[in-house]
Coordinates of C-alpha atoms in Angstrom, one line a residue:
Chain Y
M1 CA 0.0 0.0 0.0
P2 CA 2.2 2.8 -1.3
R3 CA 1.3 6.2 0.3
V4 CA 2.1 9.3 -1.6
G5 CA 4.1 11.9 0.3
V6 CA 5.2 9.6 3.1
P7 CA 8.9 8.9 3.1
A8 CA 9.7 5.3 2.1
A9 CA 10.8 3.1 5.0
L10 CA 13.6 1.7 2.8
D11 CA 15.0 3.4 -0.2
V12 CA 17.8 1.6 -1.9
R13 CA 19.9 2.8 -4.8
I14 CA 22.9 0.8 -5.9
D15 CA 25.0 2.3 -8.7
G16 CA 27.5 -0.5 -8.6
K17 CA 28.7 -3.4 -6.5
F18 CA 31.5 -5.5 -7.7
F19 CA 33.2 -8.7 -6.5
Q20 CA 36.9 -9.1 -6.9
S21 CA 37.6 -12.5 -8.4
A22 CA 40.7 -14.6 -7.4
A23 CA 42.3 -13.6 -10.7
G24 CA 41.8 -9.9 -9.9
K25 CA 38.9 -9.3 -12.3
R26 CA 36.0 -7.1 -11.2
I27 CA 32.7 -8.9 -11.6
P28 CA 29.6 -6.8 -11.4
V29 CA 26.9 -8.2 -9.1
L30 CA 24.6 -5.2 -8.9
S31 CA 24.4 -2.2 -11.1
D32 CA 21.8 0.6 -11.4
F33 CA 19.5 -1.2 -9.0
A34 CA 16.8 0.7 -7.2
L35 CA 14.2 -0.5 -4.7
R36 CA 11.6 1.3 -2.5
I37 CA 9.7 -0.3 0.2
E38 CA 7.0 1.7 2.1
T39 CA 6.5 1.6 5.8
G40 CA 4.7 -1.6 6.9
E41 CA 5.1 -3.2 3.6
V42 CA 6.3 -6.8 3.2
A43 CA 8.2 -7.1 0.0
A44 CA 9.7 -10.3 -1.4
L45 CA 12.6 -10.4 -3.7
V46 CA 12.4 -13.5 -5.9
G47 CA 15.2 -14.5 -8.2
P48 CA 17.4 -17.4 -9.2
S49 CA 20.2 -18.5 -6.9
G50 CA 23.3 -16.5 -7.2
C51 CA 21.7 -13.4 -8.7
G52 CA 23.0 -11.2 -5.9
K53 CA 20.0 -11.3 -3.6
T54 CA 22.0 -12.1 -0.5
T55 CA 24.6 -9.5 -1.5
L56 CA 21.9 -6.9 -1.6
L57 CA 20.6 -7.9 1.8
R58 CA 24.1 -7.6 3.2
L59 CA 24.5 -4.1 1.8
I60 CA 21.1 -3.1 3.4
A61 CA 22.1 -4.7 6.7
G62 CA 25.3 -2.6 6.7
L63 CA 27.5 -5.7 6.6
D64 CA 29.4 -4.6 3.5
P65 CA 30.3 -0.9 3.1
D66 CA 32.1 -1.5 -0.2
Y67 CA 29.6 -0.3 -2.9
K68 CA 28.6 2.8 -4.8
G69 CA 25.1 4.1 -4.1
N70 CA 22.8 5.1 -1.3
I71 CA 20.7 3.2 1.2
V72 CA 18.1 5.0 3.3
K73 CA 16.8 3.0 6.2
P74 CA 13.9 3.7 8.7
A75 CA 14.6 6.7 11.0
R76 CA 15.0 4.8 14.3
G77 CA 16.7 2.0 12.3
R78 CA 16.4 -1.0 14.5
L79 CA 17.2 -4.0 12.5
G80 CA 16.0 -7.6 12.8
M81 CA 17.5 -10.2 10.6
V82 CA 17.1 -13.9 9.9
F83 CA 20.0 -15.5 8.1
Q84 CA 20.1 -18.5 5.8
E85 CA 21.1 -20.6 8.8
P86 CA 19.8 -20.0 12.3
R87 CA 23.1 -18.5 13.4
L88 CA 22.5 -18.8 17.1
L89 CA 25.1 -18.5 19.9
P90 CA 25.6 -22.2 20.7
W91 CA 27.1 -21.5 24.1
R92 CA 24.0 -19.5 25.4
S93 CA 20.6 -20.9 26.2
V94 CA 17.6 -20.4 24.1
F95 CA 16.3 -17.7 26.4
E96 CA 19.7 -16.0 26.6
N97 CA 20.0 -15.9 22.8
L98 CA 16.9 -13.7 22.9
R99 CA 18.0 -11.6 25.9
I100 CA 21.5 -10.9 24.4
A101 CA 20.0 -9.7 21.1
A102 CA 17.3 -7.6 22.9
P103 CA 18.9 -6.4 26.2
G104 CA 16.3 -3.8 26.6
A105 CA 13.2 -6.1 26.4
A106 CA 11.3 -7.2 29.5
H107 CA 11.9 -10.8 30.4
D108 CA 8.1 -11.4 30.4
D109 CA 7.9 -10.2 26.8
L110 CA 10.7 -12.5 25.8
D111 CA 9.0 -15.4 27.5
A112 CA 5.7 -14.6 25.7
L113 CA 7.6 -14.5 22.4
L114 CA 9.1 -17.9 23.1
T115 CA 5.7 -19.2 23.8
A116 CA 4.3 -17.7 20.6
F117 CA 7.0 -19.5 18.6
Q118 CA 6.4 -22.8 20.6
L119 CA 9.7 -22.6 22.3
G120 CA 8.5 -22.3 25.9
D121 CA 9.5 -25.8 26.8
C122 CA 13.1 -25.5 25.7
R123 CA 13.7 -22.0 27.2
D124 CA 16.8 -23.2 29.2
R125 CA 18.3 -25.6 26.7
Y126 CA 21.3 -24.9 24.5
P127 CA 20.8 -24.5 20.7
G128 CA 22.7 -27.8 20.1
E129 CA 20.0 -29.6 22.1
I130 CA 17.0 -28.5 20.0
S131 CA 15.8 -29.6 16.6
G132 CA 16.6 -27.7 13.4
G133 CA 13.0 -26.5 13.1
M134 CA 13.1 -25.1 16.6
A135 CA 16.4 -23.4 15.9
R136 CA 14.8 -21.6 12.9
R137 CA 11.9 -20.6 15.1
L138 CA 14.4 -19.2 17.6
A139 CA 16.1 -17.2 14.9
L140 CA 12.7 -15.8 13.9
A141 CA 11.8 -15.0 17.5
R142 CA 15.2 -13.2 18.0
A143 CA 14.5 -11.0 15.0
F144 CA 11.1 -10.1 16.5
A145 CA 12.5 -9.7 20.0
V146 CA 14.3 -6.5 19.1
E147 CA 11.0 -5.0 17.8
P148 CA 12.6 -4.1 14.5
D149 CA 11.7 -1.2 12.3
L150 CA 13.1 -3.2 9.4
L151 CA 13.0 -7.0 9.2
L152 CA 15.4 -8.7 6.7
L153 CA 14.8 -12.3 5.9
D154 CA 17.4 -14.1 3.9
E155 CA 15.9 -17.4 2.7
P156 CA 14.8 -18.1 6.2
F157 CA 13.5 -21.6 5.5
V158 CA 16.0 -22.8 3.0
S159 CA 17.1 -26.5 3.4
L160 CA 14.2 -27.4 5.5
D161 CA 11.8 -30.2 4.4
A162 CA 8.8 -28.9 2.6
K163 CA 6.2 -29.7 5.3
L164 CA 8.2 -28.0 8.1
A165 CA 9.0 -25.0 5.8
A166 CA 5.3 -24.6 5.0
S167 CA 4.2 -24.7 8.7
L168 CA 6.9 -22.2 9.7
R169 CA 5.8 -20.0 6.8
E170 CA 2.3 -20.0 8.2
E171 CA 3.6 -19.1 11.7
L172 CA 5.6 -16.2 10.3
A173 CA 2.7 -14.9 8.2
L174 CA 0.6 -14.8 11.4
M175 CA 3.3 -13.1 13.3
V176 CA 3.8 -10.4 10.6
E177 CA 0.0 -9.9 10.6
R178 CA 0.0 -9.4 14.3
R179 CA 3.0 -7.1 14.6
P180 CA 3.3 -5.2 11.3
V181 CA 6.8 -4.4 10.4
T182 CA 8.5 -3.3 7.2
T183 CA 10.0 -6.5 5.8
L184 CA 12.2 -7.5 3.0
L185 CA 12.2 -11.2 2.2
V186 CA 14.7 -12.7 -0.1
T187 CA 13.9 -16.1 -1.5
H188 CA 14.0 -18.3 -4.6
D189 CA 10.9 -20.1 -3.5
M190 CA 7.8 -18.5 -5.3
D191 CA 5.3 -20.1 -2.8
E192 CA 7.2 -18.7 0.1
A193 CA 7.0 -15.2 -1.5
I194 CA 3.3 -15.4 -2.4
T195 CA 2.4 -16.7 1.1
L196 CA 4.2 -13.9 3.0
A197 CA 4.5 -10.8 0.8
D198 CA 2.3 -7.9 -0.1
R199 CA 4.5 -7.3 -3.1
L200 CA 6.5 -9.6 -5.3
I201 CA 9.6 -8.2 -6.9
L202 CA 11.0 -10.6 -9.6
L203 CA 14.6 -10.4 -10.3
S204 CA 16.7 -11.4 -13.3
G205 CA 20.1 -13.1 -13.1
R206 CA 23.5 -11.3 -13.0
P207 CA 23.7 -8.4 -13.0
C208 CA 20.6 -8.2 -10.9
G209 CA 17.6 -6.2 -12.4
V210 CA 13.9 -5.9 -11.6
I211 CA 11.7 -7.8 -14.2
A212 CA 8.3 -7.3 -12.6
D213 CA 6.6 -5.8 -9.5
I214 CA 3.4 -7.6 -8.6
G215 CA 1.2 -6.4 -5.7
I216 CA -1.0 -8.7 -3.7
S217 CA -4.0 -7.1 -1.9
E218 CA -5.5 -10.1 -0.1
R219 CA -4.6 -10.5 3.6
R220 CA -1.8 -12.8 4.5
G221 CA -3.1 -16.1 5.9
A222 CA -6.4 -15.7 4.1
R223 CA -5.1 -16.3 0.6
P224 CA -7.0 -19.1 -1.1
P225 CA -5.0 -21.7 -3.1
E226 CA -6.6 -20.5 -6.4
L227 CA -5.3 -17.0 -5.8
I228 CA -1.8 -18.3 -5.0
A229 CA -1.9 -20.5 -8.1
A230 CA -3.1 -17.5 -10.2
I231 CA -0.2 -15.3 -9.0
R232 CA 2.3 -18.1 -9.6
V233 CA 1.1 -18.3 -13.2
E234 CA 1.2 -14.5 -13.6
A235 CA 4.8 -14.5 -12.2
A236 CA 5.8 -17.3 -14.5
R237 CA 4.4 -15.4 -17.5
R238 CA 6.3 -12.3 -16.6
L239 CA 9.5 -14.2 -16.2
A240 CA 9.0 -15.9 -19.5
N241 CA 8.6 -12.6 -21.3
V242 CA 12.1 -11.4 -20.5
Chain U
M1 CA 42.4 -46.5 37.8
A2 CA 44.9 -46.5 34.9
R3 CA 46.4 -43.3 36.4
I4 CA 46.9 -44.9 39.8
V5 CA 48.6 -47.9 38.2
S6 CA 50.9 -45.6 36.2
L7 CA 51.7 -43.6 39.3
L8 CA 52.5 -46.7 41.4
T9 CA 54.8 -48.0 38.6
M10 CA 56.6 -44.7 38.6
L11 CA 57.2 -45.0 42.4
A12 CA 58.4 -48.6 42.0
C13 CA 60.9 -47.5 39.3
W14 CA 62.1 -44.8 41.6
Q15 CA 62.5 -47.2 44.5
A16 CA 64.4 -49.7 42.3
G17 CA 66.6 -46.9 40.9
A18 CA 67.4 -45.7 44.5
G19 CA 68.5 -49.2 45.3
I20 CA 70.9 -49.3 42.4
A21 CA 72.3 -45.7 42.6
G22 CA 72.5 -45.4 46.4
P23 CA 71.0 -42.8 48.8
R24 CA 73.5 -40.0 47.9
L25 CA 72.6 -39.8 44.2
L26 CA 68.9 -40.9 44.4
P27 CA 67.3 -41.2 47.9
A28 CA 64.3 -43.5 48.2
P29 CA 60.8 -42.2 48.1
M30 CA 60.4 -42.7 51.9
A31 CA 63.5 -40.6 52.6
V32 CA 62.2 -37.8 50.5
G33 CA 58.8 -38.0 52.2
A34 CA 60.5 -37.8 55.6
A35 CA 62.5 -34.8 54.5
M36 CA 59.4 -33.1 53.2
L37 CA 57.7 -33.8 56.6
A38 CA 60.6 -32.3 58.5
E39 CA 60.6 -29.1 56.4
A40 CA 56.8 -28.9 56.8
R41 CA 57.1 -29.2 60.6
S42 CA 59.6 -26.3 60.8
G43 CA 57.3 -24.2 58.6
A44 CA 60.0 -23.6 56.0
L45 CA 58.3 -25.7 53.4
F46 CA 55.1 -23.6 53.5
A47 CA 56.9 -20.3 53.7
N48 CA 58.9 -21.1 50.6
L49 CA 56.0 -22.7 48.7
G50 CA 53.9 -19.7 49.5
A51 CA 56.6 -17.3 48.2
T52 CA 57.0 -19.2 45.0
L53 CA 53.3 -19.6 44.5
A54 CA 52.7 -15.9 45.0
R55 CA 55.3 -15.1 42.3
V56 CA 53.8 -17.7 39.9
I57 CA 50.4 -16.3 40.3
A58 CA 51.5 -12.6 39.9
A59 CA 53.6 -13.4 36.8
F60 CA 50.9 -15.7 35.4
V61 CA 48.1 -13.2 35.8
I62 CA 50.1 -10.3 34.3
A63 CA 51.2 -12.4 31.3
M64 CA 47.8 -13.9 30.6
A65 CA 46.0 -10.5 30.9
I66 CA 48.4 -8.6 28.7
G67 CA 48.9 -11.6 26.4
S68 CA 45.2 -12.2 25.8
A69 CA 44.5 -8.5 25.1
L70 CA 47.5 -8.3 22.8
G71 CA 46.6 -11.6 21.0
L72 CA 43.0 -10.6 20.5
W73 CA 44.1 -7.2 19.1
M74 CA 46.7 -8.7 16.8
G75 CA 44.3 -11.4 15.6
R76 CA 41.6 -8.9 14.8
S77 CA 43.6 -6.1 13.2
R78 CA 46.0 -6.6 10.4
L79 CA 47.8 -3.4 11.2
A80 CA 48.3 -4.4 14.8
D81 CA 49.6 -7.7 13.7
R82 CA 52.2 -6.1 11.4
L83 CA 53.2 -3.6 14.1
A84 CA 53.6 -6.0 17.0
D85 CA 54.8 -9.1 15.2
P86 CA 58.5 -8.3 15.1
W87 CA 58.5 -7.5 18.8
L88 CA 56.8 -10.8 19.4
V89 CA 59.3 -12.7 17.4
V90 CA 62.2 -11.0 19.2
L91 CA 60.7 -11.8 22.6
L92 CA 59.8 -15.4 21.6
N93 CA 63.4 -16.1 20.7
L94 CA 65.1 -14.3 23.6
P95 CA 66.4 -16.9 26.0
A96 CA 64.7 -16.9 29.4
L97 CA 68.0 -16.5 31.1
V98 CA 68.8 -13.3 29.1
I99 CA 65.5 -11.7 30.1
I100 CA 66.0 -12.6 33.7
V101 CA 69.6 -11.3 33.9
L102 CA 68.8 -8.1 32.1
A103 CA 65.7 -7.5 34.3
Y104 CA 67.9 -7.9 37.4
I105 CA 70.6 -5.6 36.0
W106 CA 68.1 -2.9 35.0
G107 CA 65.6 -3.3 37.8
G108 CA 67.9 -4.4 40.6
L109 CA 67.4 -7.6 42.6
T110 CA 63.8 -6.7 43.4
E111 CA 60.5 -8.5 43.5
T112 CA 59.2 -6.3 40.7
A113 CA 62.1 -7.2 38.4
A114 CA 61.7 -10.9 39.2
I115 CA 58.0 -11.0 38.4
A116 CA 58.4 -8.8 35.3
A117 CA 61.1 -11.1 34.0
V118 CA 58.9 -14.2 34.4
A119 CA 55.8 -12.4 32.9
L120 CA 57.9 -11.2 30.0
N121 CA 59.0 -14.8 29.3
K122 CA 55.4 -16.1 29.2
L123 CA 53.8 -13.1 27.4
P124 CA 54.8 -14.0 23.8
S125 CA 53.5 -17.6 23.8
A126 CA 50.2 -16.5 25.4
T127 CA 49.9 -13.8 22.8
V128 CA 50.5 -16.2 19.9
T129 CA 48.0 -18.7 21.2
L130 CA 45.2 -16.1 21.7
R131 CA 46.1 -14.6 18.3
E132 CA 45.3 -17.9 16.7
G133 CA 42.0 -18.0 18.6
A134 CA 41.1 -14.5 17.5
R135 CA 41.9 -15.3 13.9
A136 CA 39.6 -18.3 14.1
L137 CA 36.6 -16.3 15.4
D138 CA 33.5 -17.0 13.3
P139 CA 32.9 -14.1 10.9
K140 CA 29.2 -15.1 10.7
L141 CA 28.7 -14.5 14.3
D142 CA 30.4 -11.1 13.9
D143 CA 27.9 -10.3 11.3
L144 CA 25.2 -11.3 13.7
A145 CA 26.7 -9.0 16.4
H146 CA 26.8 -6.2 13.8
V147 CA 23.2 -6.6 12.6
F148 CA 21.8 -6.7 16.1
S149 CA 24.1 -3.9 17.3
F150 CA 25.7 -5.8 20.1
S151 CA 27.7 -3.5 22.4
R152 CA 31.5 -4.1 22.6
A153 CA 31.1 -5.6 26.0
T154 CA 28.3 -8.0 24.8
W155 CA 30.4 -9.1 21.9
L156 CA 33.4 -9.8 24.1
R157 CA 31.4 -11.7 26.7
H158 CA 28.9 -13.6 24.6
V159 CA 30.5 -13.9 21.2
A160 CA 34.2 -13.8 21.5
A161 CA 35.0 -15.2 25.0
P162 CA 33.2 -18.6 24.5
Q163 CA 35.1 -19.1 21.2
L164 CA 38.4 -18.1 22.8
A165 CA 38.0 -20.3 25.9
P166 CA 39.8 -23.4 24.5
Y167 CA 42.7 -21.2 23.4
F168 CA 42.8 -19.5 26.8
A169 CA 42.8 -22.8 28.6
A170 CA 45.6 -24.1 26.4
A171 CA 47.6 -21.0 27.0
A172 CA 46.9 -21.2 30.7
R173 CA 47.9 -24.8 31.0
A174 CA 51.2 -24.4 29.0
G175 CA 51.7 -21.1 30.8
L176 CA 51.5 -22.4 34.4
S177 CA 54.1 -25.1 33.8
L178 CA 56.4 -22.6 32.0
V179 CA 55.9 -19.9 34.6
W180 CA 56.7 -22.0 37.6
K181 CA 59.9 -23.3 36.0
I182 CA 61.1 -19.8 35.2
V183 CA 60.2 -18.6 38.7
L184 CA 62.6 -21.2 40.1
V185 CA 65.4 -19.8 38.0
V186 CA 64.6 -16.3 39.0
E187 CA 64.6 -17.3 42.6
L188 CA 67.9 -19.2 42.2
I189 CA 69.6 -16.1 40.8
G190 CA 68.2 -13.2 42.8
R191 CA 65.7 -14.0 45.5
P192 CA 66.3 -14.7 49.2
N193 CA 63.5 -17.3 49.5
G194 CA 61.2 -19.6 47.6
V195 CA 61.5 -23.1 46.2
G196 CA 64.2 -22.0 43.7
F197 CA 66.3 -20.5 46.4
E198 CA 66.1 -23.6 48.6
I199 CA 67.0 -25.9 45.6
G200 CA 70.0 -23.6 44.9
S201 CA 71.3 -23.9 48.5
A202 CA 70.6 -27.7 48.5
F203 CA 72.6 -27.9 45.3
Q204 CA 75.6 -26.2 47.1
L205 CA 75.5 -29.1 49.6
F206 CA 74.6 -31.8 47.0
D207 CA 71.6 -32.5 49.1
V208 CA 69.5 -34.5 46.6
T209 CA 66.9 -35.4 49.2
R210 CA 66.0 -31.7 49.8
I211 CA 66.0 -30.9 46.1
L212 CA 63.5 -33.7 45.5
A213 CA 61.4 -32.8 48.6
Y214 CA 61.0 -29.2 47.5
S215 CA 60.4 -29.8 43.8
L216 CA 57.9 -32.6 44.4
A217 CA 56.0 -30.5 46.9
F218 CA 55.6 -27.8 44.4
V219 CA 54.7 -30.2 41.6
A220 CA 51.9 -31.4 44.0
V221 CA 50.7 -27.8 44.3
M222 CA 50.6 -27.3 40.5
L223 CA 48.8 -30.6 40.1
A224 CA 46.2 -29.4 42.5
I225 CA 45.8 -26.1 40.5
E226 CA 45.4 -28.1 37.3
I227 CA 42.7 -30.4 38.9
F228 CA 40.8 -27.9 40.9
L229 CA 41.1 -24.8 38.8
V230 CA 42.0 -25.4 35.1
Q231 CA 39.9 -28.5 34.5
P232 CA 36.8 -27.2 36.1
F233 CA 37.2 -24.0 34.0
E234 CA 37.4 -26.1 30.9
Q235 CA 34.3 -28.1 31.9
H236 CA 32.4 -24.9 32.6
A237 CA 33.4 -23.4 29.3
A238 CA 32.3 -26.6 27.4
R239 CA 29.0 -27.0 29.3
W240 CA 27.0 -26.1 26.2
R241 CA 28.5 -28.8 24.0
P242 CA 26.3 -31.9 23.5
S243 CA 27.6 -34.5 25.9
S244 CA 28.5 -37.0 23.1
S245 CA 31.3 -34.8 21.9
R246 CA 32.7 -34.2 25.3
R247 CA 35.9 -36.0 26.1
Q248 CA 35.4 -39.1 28.2
N249 CA 37.5 -39.1 31.4

């Protein structure tokens, strides 16, 4: 839901981002790339593996200052991020992983968050003692624990089995519905994007460019299978036209 | 059980060796035990052990604190590594005796000079070990710390320290044994008390019984430190590891 006159929550303009190859050649990853996401919007970047999606996310997260361009983030700028792997602190308990990421949060709120992500029972266990699915849930809970102004999701359910990925996707959709937050989801899974996002941004391969920008107006969690199928067909058509 | 058998075998070999070499060159275990008891009764044993232990602790703490900080800094910053590396190589290759003699010449025959000399001997190896640890820190967890804006203190305590703990334990273990050996040399050369001083005066009299009594008493002290301090620290630091990967004792 773009609003005219309101500053964008996230305004990205990348003039150039290069990788230095081992042989010393400069390989362009992103050039003349622009993206705007409005406050509260959930946008999904969908594109083939290796097209520079993760690089883009790292630039937005401030993990890589080596690029030409400009990235404007939300004013208060608190960032929540879910990486491709859970990336937990294995030597700290489930609860402490939340507390360390969100030192200002009340303990009751963190416990409520653990309960919401069905982690209440393993509050005091170490990450090595919980299942892979639970570790993903914890990574999601941690991103919400900081009450982010911008949520970055980098293929958060990659390498999970389809059933588990689907149920985590549902949980995340409910959570985003309950606590609206400007979100940028990066994925190569079209179903994931259609389930979670208000807006699909389809990307081409290297160097990364926007092929299509598709809005979805139905509420998350209430999207019938026919609609999802229709959007998938539409996306496939747009991709084929390039 | 295996340890006890091994220890008993060692004692038996000692006893047999004493029978062959005679009491002047190698006194029997019982004779050494009796000498230890006599020194303990007079109070001299504990006074000397205490003096040596205090020097070991002071030198160890100084060397580990500065060595860890320096190692972390050098492992994290390429510039720091380039700047400090030549100093480290010089210090690593300077014989302990040279450092001790120079420390006494420049600082006088004082406690400060003695402890500084020992600390300076341990410092480079602690630095090198912790530098390896700092280089092995997981960059993915650093990204995590950056994205979630961990404070410097939070990063040190919750991200870096747990990863450095095995390196710290290795440096501590190697350091303790090195430090106490060098403390003895420092005491032999320029201190009026301590285990090293006692061994020095026993050497003048070729009193092998007293040499063994003092050195074994101190070995026992260091063994106690290993068992009651270093090993529990390691176990605490490894408490999060799933128990199957923990070493079986």
